[in-house]
PDB file of C-alpha atoms in Angstrom:
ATOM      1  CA  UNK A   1       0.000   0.000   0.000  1.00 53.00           C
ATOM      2  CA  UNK A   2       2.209   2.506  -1.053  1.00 72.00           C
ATOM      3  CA  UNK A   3       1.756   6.422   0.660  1.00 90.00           C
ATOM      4  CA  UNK A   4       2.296   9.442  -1.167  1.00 94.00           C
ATOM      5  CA  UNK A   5       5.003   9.489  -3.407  1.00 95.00           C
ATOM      6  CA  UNK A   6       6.931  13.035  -4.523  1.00 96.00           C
ATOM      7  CA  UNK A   7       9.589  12.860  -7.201  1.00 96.00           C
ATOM      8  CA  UNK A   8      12.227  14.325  -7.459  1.00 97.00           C
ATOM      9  CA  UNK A   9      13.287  14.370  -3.384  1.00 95.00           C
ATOM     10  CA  UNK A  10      15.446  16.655  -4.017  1.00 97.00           C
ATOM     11  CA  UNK A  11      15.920  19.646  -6.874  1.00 98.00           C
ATOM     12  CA  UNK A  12      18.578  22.281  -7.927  1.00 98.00           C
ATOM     13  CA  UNK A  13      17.989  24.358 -10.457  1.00 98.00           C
ATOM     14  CA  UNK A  14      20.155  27.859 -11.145  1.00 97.00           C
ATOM     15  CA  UNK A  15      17.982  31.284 -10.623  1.00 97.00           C
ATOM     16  CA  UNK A  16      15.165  31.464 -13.755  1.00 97.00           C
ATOM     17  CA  UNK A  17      15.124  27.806 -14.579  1.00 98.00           C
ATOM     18  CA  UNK A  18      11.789  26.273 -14.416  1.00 98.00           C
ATOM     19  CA  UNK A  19      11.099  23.854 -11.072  1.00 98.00           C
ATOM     20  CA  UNK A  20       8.514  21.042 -11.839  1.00 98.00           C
ATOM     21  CA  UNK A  21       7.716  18.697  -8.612  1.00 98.00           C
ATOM     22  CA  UNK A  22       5.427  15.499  -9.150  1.00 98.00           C
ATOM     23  CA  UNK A  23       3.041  14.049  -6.452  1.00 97.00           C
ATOM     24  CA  UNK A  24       1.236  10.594  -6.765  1.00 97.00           C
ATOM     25  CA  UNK A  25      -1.754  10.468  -4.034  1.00 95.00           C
ATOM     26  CA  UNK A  26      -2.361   7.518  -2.060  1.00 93.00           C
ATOM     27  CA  UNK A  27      -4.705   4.797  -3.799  1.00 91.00           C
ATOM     28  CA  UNK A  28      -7.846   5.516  -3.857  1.00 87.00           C
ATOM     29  CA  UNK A  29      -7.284   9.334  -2.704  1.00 89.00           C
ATOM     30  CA  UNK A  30      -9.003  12.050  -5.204  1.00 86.00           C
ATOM     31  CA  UNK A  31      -7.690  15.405  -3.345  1.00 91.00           C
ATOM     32  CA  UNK A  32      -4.155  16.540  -3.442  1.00 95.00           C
ATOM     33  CA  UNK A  33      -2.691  18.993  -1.444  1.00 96.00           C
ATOM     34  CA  UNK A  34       0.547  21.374  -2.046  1.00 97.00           C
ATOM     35  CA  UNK A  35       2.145  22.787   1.258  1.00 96.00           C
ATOM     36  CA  UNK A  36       5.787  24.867   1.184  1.00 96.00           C
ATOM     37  CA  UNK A  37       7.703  24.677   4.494  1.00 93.00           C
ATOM     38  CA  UNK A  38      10.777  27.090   4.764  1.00 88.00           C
ATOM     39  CA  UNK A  39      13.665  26.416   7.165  1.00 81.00           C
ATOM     40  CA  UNK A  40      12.622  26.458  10.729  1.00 76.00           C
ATOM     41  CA  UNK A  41       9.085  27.247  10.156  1.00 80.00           C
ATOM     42  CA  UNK A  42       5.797  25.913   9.830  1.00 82.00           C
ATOM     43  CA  UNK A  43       3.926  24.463   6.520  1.00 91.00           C
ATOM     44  CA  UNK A  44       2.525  26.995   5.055  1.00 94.00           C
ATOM     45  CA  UNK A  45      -1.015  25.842   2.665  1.00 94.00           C
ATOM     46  CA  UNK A  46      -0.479  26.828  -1.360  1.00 96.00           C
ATOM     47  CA  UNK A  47      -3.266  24.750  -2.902  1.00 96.00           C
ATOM     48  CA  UNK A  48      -6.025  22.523  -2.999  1.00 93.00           C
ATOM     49  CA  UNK A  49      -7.367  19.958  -5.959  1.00 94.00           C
ATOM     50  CA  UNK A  50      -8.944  17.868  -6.956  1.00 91.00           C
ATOM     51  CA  UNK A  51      -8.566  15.566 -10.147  1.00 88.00           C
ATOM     52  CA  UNK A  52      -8.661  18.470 -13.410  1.00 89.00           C
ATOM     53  CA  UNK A  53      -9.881  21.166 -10.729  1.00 92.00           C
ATOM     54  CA  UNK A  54      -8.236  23.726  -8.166  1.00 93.00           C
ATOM     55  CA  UNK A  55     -10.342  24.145  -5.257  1.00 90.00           C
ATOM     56  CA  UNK A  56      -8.569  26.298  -3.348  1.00 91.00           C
ATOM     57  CA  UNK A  57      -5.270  28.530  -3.867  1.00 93.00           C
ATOM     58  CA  UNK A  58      -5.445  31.086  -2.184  1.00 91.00           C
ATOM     59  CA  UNK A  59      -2.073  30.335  -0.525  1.00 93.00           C
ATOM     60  CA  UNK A  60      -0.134  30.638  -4.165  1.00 95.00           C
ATOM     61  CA  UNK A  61       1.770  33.519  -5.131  1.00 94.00           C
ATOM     62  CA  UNK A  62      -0.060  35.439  -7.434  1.00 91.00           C
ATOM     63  CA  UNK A  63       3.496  35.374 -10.472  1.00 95.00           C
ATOM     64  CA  UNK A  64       5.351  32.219 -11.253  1.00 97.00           C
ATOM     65  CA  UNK A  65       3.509  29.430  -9.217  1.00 98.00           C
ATOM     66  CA  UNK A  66       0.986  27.217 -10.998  1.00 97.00           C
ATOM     67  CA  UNK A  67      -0.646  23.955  -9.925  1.00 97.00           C
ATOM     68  CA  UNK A  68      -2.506  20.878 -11.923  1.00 96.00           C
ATOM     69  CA  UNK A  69      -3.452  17.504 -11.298  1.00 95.00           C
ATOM     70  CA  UNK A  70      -4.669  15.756 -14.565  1.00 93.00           C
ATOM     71  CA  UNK A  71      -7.370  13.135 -15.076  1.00 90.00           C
ATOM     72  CA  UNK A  72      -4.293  11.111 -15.756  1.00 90.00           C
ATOM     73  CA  UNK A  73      -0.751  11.145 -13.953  1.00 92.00           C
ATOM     74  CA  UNK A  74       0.070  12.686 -11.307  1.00 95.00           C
ATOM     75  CA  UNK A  75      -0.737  16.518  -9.634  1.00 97.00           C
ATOM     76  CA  UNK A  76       2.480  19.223 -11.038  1.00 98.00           C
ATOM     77  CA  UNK A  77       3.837  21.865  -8.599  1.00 98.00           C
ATOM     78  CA  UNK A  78       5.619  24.243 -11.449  1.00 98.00           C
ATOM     79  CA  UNK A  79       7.333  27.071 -10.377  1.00 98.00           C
ATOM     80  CA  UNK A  80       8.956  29.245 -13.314  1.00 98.00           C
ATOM     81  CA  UNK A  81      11.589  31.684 -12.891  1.00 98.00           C
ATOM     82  CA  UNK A  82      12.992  30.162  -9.706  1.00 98.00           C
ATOM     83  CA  UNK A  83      14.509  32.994  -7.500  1.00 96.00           C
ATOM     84  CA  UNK A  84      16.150  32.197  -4.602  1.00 95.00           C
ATOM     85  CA  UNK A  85      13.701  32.833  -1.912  1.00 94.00           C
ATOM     86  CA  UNK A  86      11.771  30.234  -3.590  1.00 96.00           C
ATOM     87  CA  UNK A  87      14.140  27.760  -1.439  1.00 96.00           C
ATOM     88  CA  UNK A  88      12.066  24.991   0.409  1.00 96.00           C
ATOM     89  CA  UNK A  89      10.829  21.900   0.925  1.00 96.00           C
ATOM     90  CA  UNK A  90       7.523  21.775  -0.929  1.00 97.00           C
ATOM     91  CA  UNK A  91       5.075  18.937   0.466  1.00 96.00           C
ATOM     92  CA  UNK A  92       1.861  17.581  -0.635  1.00 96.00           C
ATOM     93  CA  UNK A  93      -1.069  15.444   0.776  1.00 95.00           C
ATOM     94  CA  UNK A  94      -3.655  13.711  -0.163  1.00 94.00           C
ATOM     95  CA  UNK A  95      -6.861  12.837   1.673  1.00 89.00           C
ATOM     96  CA  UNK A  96      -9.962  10.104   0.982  1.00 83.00           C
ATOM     97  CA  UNK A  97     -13.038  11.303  -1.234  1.00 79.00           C
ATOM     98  CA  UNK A  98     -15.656  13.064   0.787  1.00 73.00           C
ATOM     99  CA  UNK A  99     -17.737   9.997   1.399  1.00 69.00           C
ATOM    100  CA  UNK A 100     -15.183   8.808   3.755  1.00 69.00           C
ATOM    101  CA  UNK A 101     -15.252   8.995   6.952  1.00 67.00           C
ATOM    102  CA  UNK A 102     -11.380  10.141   7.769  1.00 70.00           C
ATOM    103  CA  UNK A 103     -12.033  12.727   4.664  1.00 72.00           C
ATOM    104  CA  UNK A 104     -10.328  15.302   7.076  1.00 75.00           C
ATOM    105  CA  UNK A 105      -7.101  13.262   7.523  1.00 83.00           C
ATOM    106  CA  UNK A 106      -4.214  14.444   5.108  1.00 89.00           C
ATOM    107  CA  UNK A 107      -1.439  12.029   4.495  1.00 90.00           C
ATOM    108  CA  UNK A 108       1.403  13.049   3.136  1.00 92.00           C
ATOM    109  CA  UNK A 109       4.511  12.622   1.091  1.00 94.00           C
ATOM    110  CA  UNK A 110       8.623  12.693   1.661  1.00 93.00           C
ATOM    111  CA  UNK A 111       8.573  16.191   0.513  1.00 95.00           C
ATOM    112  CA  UNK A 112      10.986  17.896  -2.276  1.00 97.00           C
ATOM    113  CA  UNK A 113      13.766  19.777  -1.014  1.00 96.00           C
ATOM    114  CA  UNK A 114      14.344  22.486  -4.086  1.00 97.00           C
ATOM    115  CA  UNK A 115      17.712  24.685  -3.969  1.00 97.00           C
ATOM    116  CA  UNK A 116      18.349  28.047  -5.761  1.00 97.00           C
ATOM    117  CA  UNK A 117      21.349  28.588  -6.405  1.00 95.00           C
TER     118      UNK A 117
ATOM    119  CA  UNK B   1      -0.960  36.722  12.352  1.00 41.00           C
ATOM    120  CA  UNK B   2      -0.458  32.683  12.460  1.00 45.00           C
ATOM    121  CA  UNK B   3      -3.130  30.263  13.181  1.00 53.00           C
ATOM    122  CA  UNK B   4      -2.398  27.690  15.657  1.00 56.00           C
ATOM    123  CA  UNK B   5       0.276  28.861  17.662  1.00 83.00           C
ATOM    124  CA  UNK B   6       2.327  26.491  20.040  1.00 86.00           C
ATOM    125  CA  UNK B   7       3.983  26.221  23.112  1.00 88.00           C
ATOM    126  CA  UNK B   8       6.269  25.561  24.290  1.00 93.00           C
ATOM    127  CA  UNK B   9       9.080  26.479  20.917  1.00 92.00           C
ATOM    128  CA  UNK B  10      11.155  23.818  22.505  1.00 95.00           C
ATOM    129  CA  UNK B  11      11.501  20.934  25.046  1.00 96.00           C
ATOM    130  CA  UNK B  12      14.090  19.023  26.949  1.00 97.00           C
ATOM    131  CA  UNK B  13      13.235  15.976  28.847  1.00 97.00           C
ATOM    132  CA  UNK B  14      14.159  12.896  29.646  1.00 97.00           C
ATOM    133  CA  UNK B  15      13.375   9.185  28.659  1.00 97.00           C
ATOM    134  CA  UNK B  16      10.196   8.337  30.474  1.00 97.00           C
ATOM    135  CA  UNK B  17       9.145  11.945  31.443  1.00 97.00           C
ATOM    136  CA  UNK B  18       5.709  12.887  29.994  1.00 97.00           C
ATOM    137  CA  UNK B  19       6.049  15.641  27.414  1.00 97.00           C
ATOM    138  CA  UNK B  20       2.989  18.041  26.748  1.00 97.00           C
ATOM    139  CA  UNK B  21       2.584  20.067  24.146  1.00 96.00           C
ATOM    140  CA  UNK B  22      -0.141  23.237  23.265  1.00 96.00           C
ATOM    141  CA  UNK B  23      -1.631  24.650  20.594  1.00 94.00           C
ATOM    142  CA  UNK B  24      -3.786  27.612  20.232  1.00 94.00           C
ATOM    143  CA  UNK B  25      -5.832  29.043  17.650  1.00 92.00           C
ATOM    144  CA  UNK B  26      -7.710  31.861  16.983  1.00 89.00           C
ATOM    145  CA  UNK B  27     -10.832  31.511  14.300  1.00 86.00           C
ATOM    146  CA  UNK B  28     -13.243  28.650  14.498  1.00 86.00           C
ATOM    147  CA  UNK B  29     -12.331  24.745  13.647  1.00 89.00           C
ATOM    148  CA  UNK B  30     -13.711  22.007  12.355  1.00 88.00           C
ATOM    149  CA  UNK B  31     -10.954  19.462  13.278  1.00 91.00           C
ATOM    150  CA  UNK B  32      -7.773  19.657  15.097  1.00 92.00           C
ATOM    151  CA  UNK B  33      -4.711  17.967  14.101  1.00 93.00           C
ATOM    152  CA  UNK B  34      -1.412  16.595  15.577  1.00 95.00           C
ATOM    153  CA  UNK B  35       1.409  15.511  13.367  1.00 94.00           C
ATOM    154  CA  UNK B  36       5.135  14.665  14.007  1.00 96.00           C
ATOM    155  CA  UNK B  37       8.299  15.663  11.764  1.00 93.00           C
ATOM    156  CA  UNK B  38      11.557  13.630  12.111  1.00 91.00           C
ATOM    157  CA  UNK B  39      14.145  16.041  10.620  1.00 83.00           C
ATOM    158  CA  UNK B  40      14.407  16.389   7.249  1.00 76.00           C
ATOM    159  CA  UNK B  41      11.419  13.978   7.215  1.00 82.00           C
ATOM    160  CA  UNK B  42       7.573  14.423   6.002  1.00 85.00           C
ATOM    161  CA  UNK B  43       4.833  14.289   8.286  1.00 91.00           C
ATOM    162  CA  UNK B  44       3.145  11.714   9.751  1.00 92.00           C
ATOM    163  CA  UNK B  45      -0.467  12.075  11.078  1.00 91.00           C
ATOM    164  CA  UNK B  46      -1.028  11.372  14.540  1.00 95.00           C
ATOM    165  CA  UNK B  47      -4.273  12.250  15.791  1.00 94.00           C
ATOM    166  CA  UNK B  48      -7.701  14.244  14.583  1.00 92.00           C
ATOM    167  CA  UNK B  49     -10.116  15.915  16.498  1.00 94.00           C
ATOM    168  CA  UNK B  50     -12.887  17.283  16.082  1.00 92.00           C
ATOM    169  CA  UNK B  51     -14.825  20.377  17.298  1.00 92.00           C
ATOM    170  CA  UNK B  52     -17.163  17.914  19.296  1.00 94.00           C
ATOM    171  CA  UNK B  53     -14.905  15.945  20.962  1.00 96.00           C
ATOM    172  CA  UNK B  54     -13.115  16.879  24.070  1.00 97.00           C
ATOM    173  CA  UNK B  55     -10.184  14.121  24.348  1.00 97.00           C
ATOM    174  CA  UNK B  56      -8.820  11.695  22.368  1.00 97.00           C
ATOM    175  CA  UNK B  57      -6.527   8.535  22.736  1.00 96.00           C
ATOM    176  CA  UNK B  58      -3.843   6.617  20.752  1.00 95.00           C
ATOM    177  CA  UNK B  59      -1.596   4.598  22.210  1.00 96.00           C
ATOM    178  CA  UNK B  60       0.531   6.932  24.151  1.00 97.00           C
ATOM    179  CA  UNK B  61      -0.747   9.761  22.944  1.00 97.00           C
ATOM    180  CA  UNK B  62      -4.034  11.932  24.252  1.00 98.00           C
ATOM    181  CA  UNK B  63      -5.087  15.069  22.938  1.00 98.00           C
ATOM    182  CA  UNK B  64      -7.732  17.198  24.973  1.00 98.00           C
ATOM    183  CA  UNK B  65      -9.502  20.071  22.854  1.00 97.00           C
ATOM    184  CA  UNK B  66     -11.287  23.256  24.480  1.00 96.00           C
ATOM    185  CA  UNK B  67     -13.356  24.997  22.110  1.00 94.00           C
ATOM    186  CA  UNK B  68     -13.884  27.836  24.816  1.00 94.00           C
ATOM    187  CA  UNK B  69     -10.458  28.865  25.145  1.00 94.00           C
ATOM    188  CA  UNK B  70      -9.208  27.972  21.367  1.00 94.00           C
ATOM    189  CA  UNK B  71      -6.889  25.437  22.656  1.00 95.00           C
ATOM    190  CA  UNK B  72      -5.522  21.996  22.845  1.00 96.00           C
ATOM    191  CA  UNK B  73      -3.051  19.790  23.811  1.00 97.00           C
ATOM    192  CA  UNK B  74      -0.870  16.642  22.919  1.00 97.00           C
ATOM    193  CA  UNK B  75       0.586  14.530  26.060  1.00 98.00           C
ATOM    194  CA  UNK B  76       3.165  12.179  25.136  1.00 98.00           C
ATOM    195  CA  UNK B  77       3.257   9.453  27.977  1.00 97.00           C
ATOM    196  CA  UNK B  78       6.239   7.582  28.931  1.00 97.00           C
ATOM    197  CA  UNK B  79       8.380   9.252  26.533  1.00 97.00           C
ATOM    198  CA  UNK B  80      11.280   7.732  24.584  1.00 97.00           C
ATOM    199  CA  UNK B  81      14.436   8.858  22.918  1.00 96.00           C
ATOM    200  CA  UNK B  82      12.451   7.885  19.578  1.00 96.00           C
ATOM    201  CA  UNK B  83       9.800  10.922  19.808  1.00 97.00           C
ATOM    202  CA  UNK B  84      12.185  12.918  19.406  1.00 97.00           C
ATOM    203  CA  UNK B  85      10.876  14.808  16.474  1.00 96.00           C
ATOM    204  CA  UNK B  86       9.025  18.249  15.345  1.00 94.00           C
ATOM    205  CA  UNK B  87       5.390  18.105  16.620  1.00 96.00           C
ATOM    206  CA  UNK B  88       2.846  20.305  15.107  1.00 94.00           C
ATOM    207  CA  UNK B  89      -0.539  21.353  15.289  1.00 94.00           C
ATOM    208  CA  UNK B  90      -2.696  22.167  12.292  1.00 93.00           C
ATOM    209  CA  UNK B  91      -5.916  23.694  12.187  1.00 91.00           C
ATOM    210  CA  UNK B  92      -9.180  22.081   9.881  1.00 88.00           C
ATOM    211  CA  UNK B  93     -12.033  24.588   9.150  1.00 80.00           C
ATOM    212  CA  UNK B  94     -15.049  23.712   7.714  1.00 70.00           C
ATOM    213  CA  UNK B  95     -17.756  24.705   5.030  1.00 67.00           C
ATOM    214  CA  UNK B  96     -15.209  25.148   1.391  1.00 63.00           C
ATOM    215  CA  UNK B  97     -12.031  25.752   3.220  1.00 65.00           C
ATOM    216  CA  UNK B  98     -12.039  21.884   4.643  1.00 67.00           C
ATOM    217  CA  UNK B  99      -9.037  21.162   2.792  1.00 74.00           C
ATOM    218  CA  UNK B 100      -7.192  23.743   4.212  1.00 84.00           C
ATOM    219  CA  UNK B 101      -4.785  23.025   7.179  1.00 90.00           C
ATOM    220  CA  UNK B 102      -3.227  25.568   8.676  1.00 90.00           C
ATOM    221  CA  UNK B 103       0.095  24.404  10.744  1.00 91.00           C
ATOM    222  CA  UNK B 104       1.338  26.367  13.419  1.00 89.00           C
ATOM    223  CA  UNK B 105       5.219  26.867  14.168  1.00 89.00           C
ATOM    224  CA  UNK B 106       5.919  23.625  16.064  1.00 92.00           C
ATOM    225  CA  UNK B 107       7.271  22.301  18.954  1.00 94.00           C
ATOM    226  CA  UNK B 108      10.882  20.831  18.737  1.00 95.00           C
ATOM    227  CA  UNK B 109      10.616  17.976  21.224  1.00 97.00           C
ATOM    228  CA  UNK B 110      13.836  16.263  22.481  1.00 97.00           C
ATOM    229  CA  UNK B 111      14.076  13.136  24.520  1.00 97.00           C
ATOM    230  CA  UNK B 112      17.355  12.155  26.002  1.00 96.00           C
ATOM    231  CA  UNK B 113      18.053   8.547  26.588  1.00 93.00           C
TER     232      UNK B 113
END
């Protein structure tokens, strides 16, 4: 029963390069959540979807940040134009469909550690 | 300003000790939850509450909730040198923002052997 799974663990990439991070929600799990946690802090909520629709992102930067998660394949965290400050380990979740009864309960992945150099 | 605070920032103890741990909040919940973070780790979900409930169990682990005073609590029991971890508190609402947690700063928990 494997949990959430995040690829790549962890990313460089130099100032304006392009950041892609893939999640793959638990089986059986139709919401995917996107949380950034900087150094010594707290996760912070960026976004909320479901399968071809965002719910929820009001915690995304306005510029540069986008979010999917396709009928097929897994949900995309892209961040274009990586500046430095964009330095963090970026987490997501996912939780059961709404008819479940632990539909609260988020479970979630390794996390990707991205670096900007 | 941030949504489920906690406190204490930091704690010492010792193998066996009991460790508690608080989190306050400031809008209304839904559902309260606990999770742990071994370092450089994800989380892992301990515990949900909800706005209903008072206490809950698991294990070594019971978590009281006061609606009244925005608050709750995690008490580790019998602690060992293997909870040593990040503990954090992160708060559910309800209505279209139920997939929203909001984490608070943590508590760095260490337990010396």
């Amino acid at each position: 029963n494997a949990g959430v799974m995040q690829n790549p663990r962890h990313l460089v990439r130099r100032r304006g390069q392009e950041a892609r991070l893939r999640c793959s929600p638990m089986k059986g799990h139709s919401h995917v959540y996107w949380y950034r946690q900087l150094p010594e802090e707290g996760l912070k909520f960026m976004v909320y979807l479901q399968k071809e629709n965002i719910i929820d992102e009001s915690g995304m930067p306005k510029e540069r940040f986008s979010a999917e998660f396709p009928k097929e394949g897994p949900s995309i965290l892209r961040i274009q134009q990586v500046v430095r400050g964009d330095s963090a380990a970026y987490f997501c979740a996912s939780s059961p469909p709404l008819a479940s009864s632990s539909y609260n309960e988020q479970f979630f992945g390794p996390g990707t550690r991205l670096t900007v150099l | 300003s941030q949504q489920g605070e906690e406190d204490p920032q930091a704690l010492s103890i010792q193998e066996g000790e009991n460790a508690t741990m608080n989190c306050s909040y400031k809008t209304s919940i839904n559902n309260l939850q606990w999770y742990r973070q071994n370092s450089g780790r994800g989380l892992v979900h301990l515990i949900l509450i909800r706005s209903n409930e008072r206490e809950k169990h698991s294990g070594r682990l019971r978590v009281t909730l006061d609606t009244s005073k925005k608050s709750s609590s995690l008490l580790i029991t019998a602690s060992r040198a293997a909870d040593t971890a990040s503990y954090f508190c992160a708060r559910g609402a309800g209505g279209t923002s139920y997939g929203k947690l909001t984490f608070g700063q943590g508590t760095i928990l260490t337990v010396h052997p």
